[in-house]
Amino acid sequence: MDWGTDLWDQYDVIDKHTQSGLDLVERYIKFVKERTEIEQNYAKQLRNLNKKYAKRGSKEEQECKFTNHASFQEILNELNDYAGQRELIAENMMTGICVELTKYLQDLKQERKTHLSDAKKAQQNLEGSFKQLESTKKRFAKEWAEAEKATQQAEKTENDLNATKLDVEKAKQHAHVRMHTAEECRNDYAAQLQKYNKEQNLFYYTEIPQIFNKLQDMDERRIRRLAEAYSQFSETEKNVMPIISKCLEGISTAGTKTNEKQDSMLVVEQHKSGFERPGDVEFEDYSQGIKPATFDSSLNPPRVRTKLWPFSKKNKLPAAEDFSHLPPEQRKKRLQAKIDEITKDLQKELDQSEALEKMKGVYEQNPQMGDPSSLEPQISETAQNIGRLKGELTKYESWLSEAIGGEESSNSINNNTQHGPSATDTSQNIYTEFDDEFDDIETPIGQCTALYSFEGNSEGTITVMKGEQLSVMEEDKGDGWMRVLRAGGQEGYIPSSYVQPSP
């Protein structure tokens, strides 16, 4: 069954039905758009919620050492990823359904308009042919009536005894002309009728069925495409469900990572004071007399308050540089952390000093590249920083030795401050390395690719081309230059910012 055969006379019905189908597509597009807005708002609210409860600042970072705090932070991270998947659903629905279906809808509207226009044109052509048929028919009827009238008049004139022969001839001639004209109109009417019947047959059996069948095919294609969009609505969310499931599994896993015993031990480790418990308070027998020495030594209120200091919430001692205001255990931890921090800063300054000395040597050998004296302020400042950090390091090491006490102190310091001798040796040798660095056979420490072309016009530099593969012989020490080796064997310095490391 098809529209062209069974609905040949239902133009208005097909018009309304196809328009209803396009309206449904447009309605579905609006529905998906509103769904994407819901997803976007949901994701936005999830991100705001995550931001509201996320840990920020040093205090929160300290708390995240506990498993129950860290697990909650993991839940927030997974929730943030979950929000990202909701945003992805909204984006895929918008691009995969709304945008594509809107374009398809515009094509359908144009196609429907074309088919309906063709049907109207065919209808207008048939109606024009029918009007022409009616016109020839009326003319034939009129002329035939006139011919019959002229014939009757000729017969009447011929039977009239008073009519002359000339009158009779004129009447017969007029009747003959009228009859001839009527016969021509009759032939025109017959020809036009034959033409109209042929056009009508073509209209109802060929043109209209073809147009209606095209509209049927268009409507069926619309239904199939809409069905695909219906399924795509579901598939869009199904595609991200594995990742969403992983996010939810991550939240569940975060709950299993909590360890109450570990958290309890961490509280002990962080806050253990190291104080001994107070001893028994001795009975003072005032009936035997009060001795000043005894009163001073055993009933001194400050000593009793000092023993009870860990339980006090008020009158905390002001912070001291050597952390002596802290309990013994906490003081040792803070001193060790300070020593590690100073050690790290000292190593940075030593590396900077080494780089500046090398750069100075390059400038001395190649004045075109720069003035060696321009580096003196930086070298001087770096030397001052090294001296200051070494002094601070010695000071904090002595305080740690005092806090730990005896042989244990020396072992701890040796294990945590191994930088001392090596740093000194490094600072003493930085002046002798540069002179022989090109004489030794070296092995490349990495590969890199030139991002830009560089013209090595100064002595000690080389020319490289954009995209060229280079071997790294010496990394940037903070002066902005690095030594590389070209495939042809040329070796020299180029700006570090002109290359990127190769994987």
Short mmCIF file of N, CA and C in Angstrom, two decimals, residues 17-171:
data_model
loop_
_atom_site.label_atom_id
_atom_site.label_comp_id
_atom_site.label_asym_id
_atom_site.label_seq_id
_atom_site.Cartn_x
_atom_site.Cartn_y
_atom_site.Cartn_z
N HIS A 17 -0.56 15.73 7.60
CA HIS A 17 0.20 14.64 8.23
C HIS A 17 1.71 14.90 8.17
N THR A 18 2.20 15.29 7.02
CA THR A 18 3.64 15.56 6.90
C THR A 18 4.05 16.76 7.75
N GLN A 19 3.18 17.76 7.84
CA GLN A 19 3.48 18.91 8.70
C GLN A 19 3.52 18.49 10.17
N SER A 20 2.61 17.60 10.55
CA SER A 20 2.60 17.09 11.92
C SER A 20 3.90 16.35 12.24
N GLY A 21 4.42 15.60 11.26
CA GLY A 21 5.68 14.89 11.47
C GLY A 21 6.84 15.84 11.69
N LEU A 22 6.90 16.93 10.92
CA LEU A 22 7.96 17.92 11.10
C LEU A 22 7.82 18.62 12.45
N ASP A 23 6.58 18.88 12.86
CA ASP A 23 6.35 19.50 14.17
C ASP A 23 6.86 18.60 15.30
N LEU A 24 6.69 17.29 15.12
CA LEU A 24 7.18 16.35 16.13
C LEU A 24 8.70 16.39 16.23
N VAL A 25 9.38 16.45 15.09
CA VAL A 25 10.85 16.55 15.10
C VAL A 25 11.29 17.82 15.84
N GLU A 26 10.63 18.91 15.52
CA GLU A 26 10.97 20.18 16.17
C GLU A 26 10.70 20.13 17.67
N ARG A 27 9.61 19.48 18.05
CA ARG A 27 9.27 19.33 19.47
C ARG A 27 10.30 18.48 20.19
N TYR A 28 10.76 17.42 19.52
CA TYR A 28 11.78 16.56 20.14
C TYR A 28 13.10 17.31 20.32
N ILE A 29 13.45 18.14 19.35
CA ILE A 29 14.68 18.94 19.48
C ILE A 29 14.61 19.85 20.71
N LYS A 30 13.45 20.49 20.91
CA LYS A 30 13.28 21.35 22.09
C LYS A 30 13.37 20.54 23.37
N PHE A 31 12.80 19.33 23.34
CA PHE A 31 12.87 18.45 24.51
C PHE A 31 14.31 18.12 24.88
N VAL A 32 15.11 17.76 23.88
CA VAL A 32 16.51 17.41 24.14
C VAL A 32 17.29 18.63 24.63
N LYS A 33 16.99 19.80 24.08
CA LYS A 33 17.66 21.01 24.54
C LYS A 33 17.39 21.26 26.02
N GLU A 34 16.15 21.10 26.43
CA GLU A 34 15.83 21.30 27.84
C GLU A 34 16.49 20.23 28.70
N ARG A 35 16.62 19.03 28.17
CA ARG A 35 17.32 17.98 28.92
C ARG A 35 18.79 18.36 29.11
N THR A 36 19.41 18.89 28.07
CA THR A 36 20.82 19.30 28.19
C THR A 36 20.98 20.42 29.21
N GLU A 37 20.01 21.31 29.27
CA GLU A 37 20.08 22.39 30.27
C GLU A 37 20.00 21.81 31.68
N ILE A 38 19.16 20.81 31.85
CA ILE A 38 19.07 20.14 33.16
C ILE A 38 20.41 19.51 33.52
N GLU A 39 21.03 18.82 32.55
CA GLU A 39 22.33 18.18 32.80
C GLU A 39 23.39 19.22 33.15
N GLN A 40 23.40 20.33 32.40
CA GLN A 40 24.39 21.37 32.65
C GLN A 40 24.20 22.00 34.03
N ASN A 41 22.96 22.27 34.39
CA ASN A 41 22.69 22.84 35.71
C ASN A 41 23.06 21.86 36.82
N TYR A 42 22.76 20.58 36.59
CA TYR A 42 23.10 19.54 37.57
C TYR A 42 24.62 19.47 37.77
N ALA A 43 25.35 19.47 36.64
CA ALA A 43 26.81 19.42 36.73
C ALA A 43 27.35 20.67 37.44
N LYS A 44 26.77 21.82 37.14
CA LYS A 44 27.21 23.07 37.77
C LYS A 44 26.98 23.03 39.28
N GLN A 45 25.84 22.53 39.69
CA GLN A 45 25.54 22.43 41.12
C GLN A 45 26.47 21.44 41.81
N LEU A 46 26.79 20.34 41.12
CA LEU A 46 27.73 19.37 41.69
C LEU A 46 29.11 20.00 41.87
N ARG A 47 29.55 20.75 40.88
CA ARG A 47 30.87 21.40 40.99
C ARG A 47 30.87 22.44 42.11
N ASN A 48 29.79 23.19 42.23
CA ASN A 48 29.70 24.17 43.32
C ASN A 48 29.72 23.48 44.68
N LEU A 49 29.00 22.36 44.76
CA LEU A 49 29.01 21.59 46.00
C LEU A 49 30.40 21.07 46.32
N ASN A 50 31.08 20.56 45.29
CA ASN A 50 32.44 20.06 45.48
C ASN A 50 33.37 21.18 45.93
N LYS A 51 33.23 22.34 45.30
CA LYS A 51 34.08 23.49 45.65
C LYS A 51 33.82 23.95 47.08
N LYS A 52 32.57 23.88 47.50
CA LYS A 52 32.21 24.33 48.84
C LYS A 52 32.85 23.48 49.92
N TYR A 53 32.92 22.18 49.69
CA TYR A 53 33.41 21.27 50.73
C TYR A 53 34.86 20.82 50.51
N ALA A 54 35.50 21.27 49.43
CA ALA A 54 36.89 20.88 49.18
C ALA A 54 37.81 21.53 50.20
N LYS A 55 38.88 20.82 50.55
CA LYS A 55 39.85 21.33 51.51
C LYS A 55 40.74 22.36 50.87
N ARG A 56 41.00 23.42 51.59
CA ARG A 56 41.90 24.46 51.10
C ARG A 56 42.74 24.96 52.26
N GLY A 57 44.00 25.28 51.95
CA GLY A 57 44.88 25.85 52.98
C GLY A 57 45.71 24.81 53.68
N SER A 58 46.69 25.29 54.44
CA SER A 58 47.66 24.40 55.10
C SER A 58 47.00 23.55 56.17
N LYS A 59 46.02 24.12 56.87
CA LYS A 59 45.37 23.35 57.93
C LYS A 59 44.66 22.14 57.36
N GLU A 60 43.97 22.36 56.23
CA GLU A 60 43.25 21.26 55.59
C GLU A 60 44.22 20.21 55.04
N GLU A 61 45.35 20.69 54.49
CA GLU A 61 46.35 19.74 53.98
C GLU A 61 46.89 18.88 55.10
N GLN A 62 47.04 19.48 56.30
CA GLN A 62 47.51 18.72 57.45
C GLN A 62 46.47 17.66 57.84
N GLU A 63 45.18 18.04 57.78
CA GLU A 63 44.14 17.10 58.16
C GLU A 63 44.02 15.95 57.17
N CYS A 64 44.36 16.20 55.90
CA CYS A 64 44.22 15.17 54.88
C CYS A 64 45.22 14.03 55.06
N LYS A 65 46.12 14.16 56.02
CA LYS A 65 47.00 13.03 56.34
C LYS A 65 46.21 11.91 56.99
N PHE A 66 45.07 12.24 57.59
CA PHE A 66 44.22 11.23 58.21
C PHE A 66 43.39 10.54 57.12
N THR A 67 43.23 9.23 57.26
CA THR A 67 42.55 8.47 56.20
C THR A 67 41.11 8.89 56.03
N ASN A 68 40.41 9.23 57.14
CA ASN A 68 39.01 9.61 57.00
C ASN A 68 38.86 10.95 56.29
N HIS A 69 39.80 11.88 56.52
CA HIS A 69 39.79 13.15 55.79
C HIS A 69 40.16 12.92 54.32
N ALA A 70 41.20 12.12 54.11
CA ALA A 70 41.66 11.86 52.74
C ALA A 70 40.58 11.15 51.92
N SER A 71 39.83 10.24 52.55
CA SER A 71 38.78 9.52 51.84
C SER A 71 37.68 10.47 51.40
N PHE A 72 37.34 11.41 52.29
CA PHE A 72 36.31 12.38 51.90
C PHE A 72 36.80 13.24 50.75
N GLN A 73 38.08 13.59 50.76
CA GLN A 73 38.64 14.38 49.66
C GLN A 73 38.60 13.58 48.35
N GLU A 74 38.86 12.27 48.43
CA GLU A 74 38.76 11.42 47.23
C GLU A 74 37.32 11.38 46.72
N ILE A 75 36.36 11.34 47.64
CA ILE A 75 34.95 11.35 47.23
C ILE A 75 34.63 12.63 46.47
N LEU A 76 35.15 13.76 46.97
CA LEU A 76 34.93 15.04 46.29
C LEU A 76 35.58 15.04 44.90
N ASN A 77 36.77 14.45 44.81
CA ASN A 77 37.44 14.38 43.51
C ASN A 77 36.63 13.52 42.52
N GLU A 78 36.13 12.38 43.00
CA GLU A 78 35.32 11.51 42.14
C GLU A 78 34.02 12.22 41.73
N LEU A 79 33.46 12.96 42.67
CA LEU A 79 32.23 13.71 42.37
C LEU A 79 32.49 14.77 41.30
N ASN A 80 33.67 15.37 41.36
CA ASN A 80 34.03 16.35 40.34
C ASN A 80 34.13 15.69 38.96
N ASP A 81 34.73 14.49 38.92
CA ASP A 81 34.79 13.75 37.66
C ASP A 81 33.39 13.34 37.19
N TYR A 82 32.55 12.99 38.15
CA TYR A 82 31.17 12.62 37.82
C TYR A 82 30.45 13.80 37.18
N ALA A 83 30.67 15.00 37.74
CA ALA A 83 30.07 16.20 37.17
C ALA A 83 30.55 16.42 35.74
N GLY A 84 31.81 16.12 35.50
CA GLY A 84 32.36 16.26 34.16
C GLY A 84 31.66 15.33 33.16
N GLN A 85 31.30 14.15 33.60
CA GLN A 85 30.58 13.21 32.72
C GLN A 85 29.16 13.70 32.42
N ARG A 86 28.54 14.34 33.41
CA ARG A 86 27.21 14.91 33.15
C ARG A 86 27.31 16.03 32.13
N GLU A 87 28.37 16.82 32.20
CA GLU A 87 28.59 17.87 31.21
C GLU A 87 28.82 17.26 29.82
N LEU A 88 29.53 16.12 29.81
CA LEU A 88 29.79 15.45 28.53
C LEU A 88 28.48 14.93 27.92
N ILE A 89 27.59 14.43 28.76
CA ILE A 89 26.28 13.99 28.26
C ILE A 89 25.55 15.15 27.61
N ALA A 90 25.54 16.29 28.29
CA ALA A 90 24.86 17.48 27.75
C ALA A 90 25.47 17.91 26.42
N GLU A 91 26.81 17.92 26.37
CA GLU A 91 27.49 18.35 25.15
C GLU A 91 27.20 17.40 23.99
N ASN A 92 27.25 16.09 24.24
CA ASN A 92 27.00 15.12 23.17
C ASN A 92 25.55 15.15 22.69
N MET A 93 24.64 15.38 23.62
CA MET A 93 23.23 15.48 23.22
C MET A 93 23.01 16.71 22.35
N MET A 94 23.66 17.80 22.72
CA MET A 94 23.47 19.03 21.96
C MET A 94 24.04 18.90 20.55
N THR A 95 25.28 18.39 20.45
CA THR A 95 25.92 18.30 19.14
C THR A 95 25.41 17.12 18.32
N GLY A 96 25.19 15.97 18.97
CA GLY A 96 24.81 14.77 18.25
C GLY A 96 23.34 14.69 17.90
N ILE A 97 22.49 15.33 18.70
CA ILE A 97 21.05 15.24 18.45
C ILE A 97 20.48 16.58 17.99
N CYS A 98 20.62 17.60 18.84
CA CYS A 98 19.97 18.88 18.53
C CYS A 98 20.52 19.51 17.25
N VAL A 99 21.84 19.63 17.17
CA VAL A 99 22.43 20.31 16.01
C VAL A 99 22.17 19.52 14.73
N GLU A 100 22.45 18.20 14.77
CA GLU A 100 22.28 17.37 13.57
C GLU A 100 20.81 17.27 13.16
N LEU A 101 19.93 17.12 14.14
CA LEU A 101 18.50 16.99 13.83
C LEU A 101 17.92 18.31 13.31
N THR A 102 18.44 19.43 13.79
CA THR A 102 17.98 20.73 13.29
C THR A 102 18.34 20.89 11.82
N LYS A 103 19.56 20.51 11.44
CA LYS A 103 19.95 20.57 10.03
C LYS A 103 19.06 19.65 9.18
N TYR A 104 18.81 18.44 9.68
CA TYR A 104 17.98 17.48 8.95
C TYR A 104 16.56 18.01 8.80
N LEU A 105 16.06 18.68 9.85
CA LEU A 105 14.71 19.23 9.81
C LEU A 105 14.59 20.31 8.72
N GLN A 106 15.61 21.14 8.59
CA GLN A 106 15.59 22.17 7.55
C GLN A 106 15.54 21.54 6.15
N ASP A 107 16.29 20.46 5.97
CA ASP A 107 16.26 19.76 4.68
C ASP A 107 14.88 19.16 4.39
N LEU A 108 14.25 18.58 5.43
CA LEU A 108 12.93 18.00 5.26
C LEU A 108 11.90 19.07 4.90
N LYS A 109 11.98 20.21 5.56
CA LYS A 109 11.04 21.28 5.26
C LYS A 109 11.15 21.72 3.80
N GLN A 110 12.38 21.84 3.33
CA GLN A 110 12.59 22.25 1.94
C GLN A 110 12.08 21.18 0.98
N GLU A 111 12.35 19.91 1.30
CA GLU A 111 11.90 18.82 0.43
C GLU A 111 10.37 18.76 0.39
N ARG A 112 9.73 18.88 1.53
CA ARG A 112 8.25 18.85 1.59
C ARG A 112 7.67 20.02 0.79
N LYS A 113 8.26 21.18 0.96
CA LYS A 113 7.78 22.35 0.23
C LYS A 113 7.86 22.13 -1.28
N THR A 114 8.94 21.51 -1.73
CA THR A 114 9.12 21.25 -3.17
C THR A 114 8.06 20.29 -3.69
N HIS A 115 7.80 19.19 -2.95
CA HIS A 115 6.82 18.21 -3.39
C HIS A 115 5.41 18.80 -3.43
N LEU A 116 5.05 19.52 -2.40
CA LEU A 116 3.72 20.12 -2.37
C LEU A 116 3.56 21.17 -3.47
N SER A 117 4.64 21.89 -3.74
CA SER A 117 4.61 22.88 -4.82
C SER A 117 4.41 22.19 -6.17
N ASP A 118 5.07 21.05 -6.37
CA ASP A 118 4.89 20.29 -7.62
C ASP A 118 3.45 19.81 -7.76
N ALA A 119 2.84 19.38 -6.65
CA ALA A 119 1.46 18.91 -6.69
C ALA A 119 0.51 20.05 -7.03
N LYS A 120 0.77 21.22 -6.46
CA LYS A 120 -0.08 22.37 -6.76
C LYS A 120 0.05 22.80 -8.23
N LYS A 121 1.26 22.77 -8.74
CA LYS A 121 1.46 23.12 -10.15
C LYS A 121 0.72 22.15 -11.08
N ALA A 122 0.81 20.86 -10.75
CA ALA A 122 0.10 19.86 -11.57
C ALA A 122 -1.40 20.09 -11.49
N GLN A 123 -1.91 20.42 -10.29
CA GLN A 123 -3.33 20.69 -10.12
C GLN A 123 -3.74 21.93 -10.91
N GLN A 124 -2.92 22.97 -10.86
CA GLN A 124 -3.22 24.20 -11.60
C GLN A 124 -3.21 23.95 -13.11
N ASN A 125 -2.28 23.12 -13.58
CA ASN A 125 -2.23 22.81 -15.02
C ASN A 125 -3.49 22.07 -15.45
N LEU A 126 -3.94 21.11 -14.63
CA LEU A 126 -5.14 20.36 -14.96
C LEU A 126 -6.37 21.27 -14.95
N GLU A 127 -6.41 22.16 -13.93
CA GLU A 127 -7.55 23.09 -13.86
C GLU A 127 -7.55 24.04 -15.06
N GLY A 128 -6.38 24.48 -15.51
CA GLY A 128 -6.30 25.34 -16.69
C GLY A 128 -6.77 24.63 -17.94
N SER A 129 -6.40 23.37 -18.07
CA SER A 129 -6.84 22.57 -19.21
C SER A 129 -8.35 22.38 -19.18
N PHE A 130 -8.90 22.17 -17.98
CA PHE A 130 -10.34 21.99 -17.85
C PHE A 130 -11.09 23.27 -18.21
N LYS A 131 -10.55 24.43 -17.80
CA LYS A 131 -11.18 25.70 -18.16
C LYS A 131 -11.18 25.90 -19.68
N GLN A 132 -10.09 25.52 -20.30
CA GLN A 132 -10.01 25.63 -21.76
C GLN A 132 -11.04 24.69 -22.42
N LEU A 133 -11.19 23.51 -21.83
CA LEU A 133 -12.19 22.57 -22.35
C LEU A 133 -13.59 23.15 -22.23
N GLU A 134 -13.89 23.75 -21.09
CA GLU A 134 -15.20 24.37 -20.88
C GLU A 134 -15.45 25.50 -21.86
N SER A 135 -14.36 26.25 -22.13
CA SER A 135 -14.48 27.38 -23.06
C SER A 135 -14.82 26.89 -24.47
N THR A 136 -14.11 25.86 -24.96
CA THR A 136 -14.39 25.32 -26.31
C THR A 136 -15.76 24.67 -26.35
N LYS A 137 -16.17 24.08 -25.25
CA LYS A 137 -17.48 23.44 -25.19
C LYS A 137 -18.60 24.48 -25.32
N LYS A 138 -18.42 25.59 -24.57
CA LYS A 138 -19.43 26.66 -24.64
C LYS A 138 -19.49 27.29 -26.04
N ARG A 139 -18.31 27.47 -26.60
CA ARG A 139 -18.26 28.05 -27.95
C ARG A 139 -18.93 27.12 -28.96
N PHE A 140 -18.69 25.84 -28.84
CA PHE A 140 -19.31 24.84 -29.72
C PHE A 140 -20.83 24.88 -29.57
N ALA A 141 -21.27 24.95 -28.31
CA ALA A 141 -22.72 25.00 -28.08
C ALA A 141 -23.34 26.25 -28.68
N LYS A 142 -22.64 27.35 -28.51
CA LYS A 142 -23.15 28.61 -29.04
C LYS A 142 -23.21 28.60 -30.58
N GLU A 143 -22.07 28.16 -31.16
CA GLU A 143 -22.02 28.15 -32.64
C GLU A 143 -23.02 27.16 -33.23
N TRP A 144 -23.21 26.04 -32.58
CA TRP A 144 -24.19 25.04 -33.09
C TRP A 144 -25.61 25.58 -33.00
N ALA A 145 -25.85 26.31 -31.94
CA ALA A 145 -27.19 26.93 -31.83
C ALA A 145 -27.40 27.96 -32.93
N GLU A 146 -26.37 28.75 -33.20
CA GLU A 146 -26.46 29.76 -34.27
C GLU A 146 -26.63 29.09 -35.65
N ALA A 147 -25.93 27.98 -35.83
CA ALA A 147 -26.02 27.25 -37.11
C ALA A 147 -27.43 26.70 -37.32
N GLU A 148 -28.01 26.11 -36.25
CA GLU A 148 -29.37 25.60 -36.34
C GLU A 148 -30.36 26.73 -36.64
N LYS A 149 -30.12 27.85 -36.00
CA LYS A 149 -31.00 29.00 -36.21
C LYS A 149 -30.90 29.48 -37.66
N ALA A 150 -29.63 29.56 -38.15
CA ALA A 150 -29.44 30.00 -39.55
C ALA A 150 -30.08 29.01 -40.53
N THR A 151 -30.02 27.73 -40.26
CA THR A 151 -30.61 26.70 -41.12
C THR A 151 -32.13 26.84 -41.15
N GLN A 152 -32.71 27.01 -39.98
CA GLN A 152 -34.15 27.19 -39.91
C GLN A 152 -34.59 28.45 -40.66
N GLN A 153 -33.78 29.50 -40.55
CA GLN A 153 -34.11 30.75 -41.25
C GLN A 153 -34.04 30.56 -42.77
N ALA A 154 -33.01 29.79 -43.20
CA ALA A 154 -32.88 29.52 -44.65
C ALA A 154 -34.08 28.75 -45.15
N GLU A 155 -34.53 27.72 -44.39
CA GLU A 155 -35.70 26.93 -44.79
C GLU A 155 -36.95 27.81 -44.83
N LYS A 156 -37.07 28.71 -43.88
CA LYS A 156 -38.24 29.60 -43.83
C LYS A 156 -38.25 30.54 -45.03
N THR A 157 -37.03 31.06 -45.36
CA THR A 157 -36.94 31.99 -46.50
C THR A 157 -37.27 31.26 -47.80
N GLU A 158 -36.77 30.01 -47.88
CA GLU A 158 -37.01 29.23 -49.10
C GLU A 158 -38.51 28.95 -49.28
N ASN A 159 -39.25 28.76 -48.25
CA ASN A 159 -40.69 28.47 -48.31
C ASN A 159 -41.54 29.73 -48.43
N ASP A 160 -40.91 30.88 -48.24
CA ASP A 160 -41.64 32.15 -48.33
C ASP A 160 -41.83 32.50 -49.80
N LEU A 161 -43.14 32.68 -50.27
CA LEU A 161 -43.41 32.97 -51.68
C LEU A 161 -43.00 34.37 -52.04
N ASN A 162 -42.94 35.25 -51.08
CA ASN A 162 -42.56 36.64 -51.36
C ASN A 162 -41.05 36.84 -51.44
N ALA A 163 -40.26 35.82 -50.98
CA ALA A 163 -38.79 35.97 -50.97
C ALA A 163 -38.25 35.80 -52.38
N THR A 164 -37.28 36.59 -52.69
CA THR A 164 -36.63 36.49 -53.99
C THR A 164 -35.61 35.38 -53.96
N LYS A 165 -35.20 35.07 -55.17
CA LYS A 165 -34.18 34.01 -55.28
C LYS A 165 -32.90 34.43 -54.59
N LEU A 166 -32.59 35.74 -54.70
CA LEU A 166 -31.36 36.25 -54.06
C LEU A 166 -31.43 36.12 -52.54
N ASP A 167 -32.60 36.39 -51.98
CA ASP A 167 -32.75 36.25 -50.51
C ASP A 167 -32.57 34.80 -50.07
N VAL A 168 -33.09 33.91 -50.90
CA VAL A 168 -32.96 32.49 -50.57
C VAL A 168 -31.48 32.07 -50.61
N GLU A 169 -30.77 32.54 -51.59
CA GLU A 169 -29.35 32.18 -51.71
C GLU A 169 -28.54 32.74 -50.53
N LYS A 170 -28.88 33.98 -50.16
CA LYS A 170 -28.16 34.58 -49.03
C LYS A 170 -28.44 33.80 -47.74
N ALA A 171 -29.68 33.42 -47.55
CA ALA A 171 -30.02 32.67 -46.34
C ALA A 171 -29.30 31.32 -46.30
#
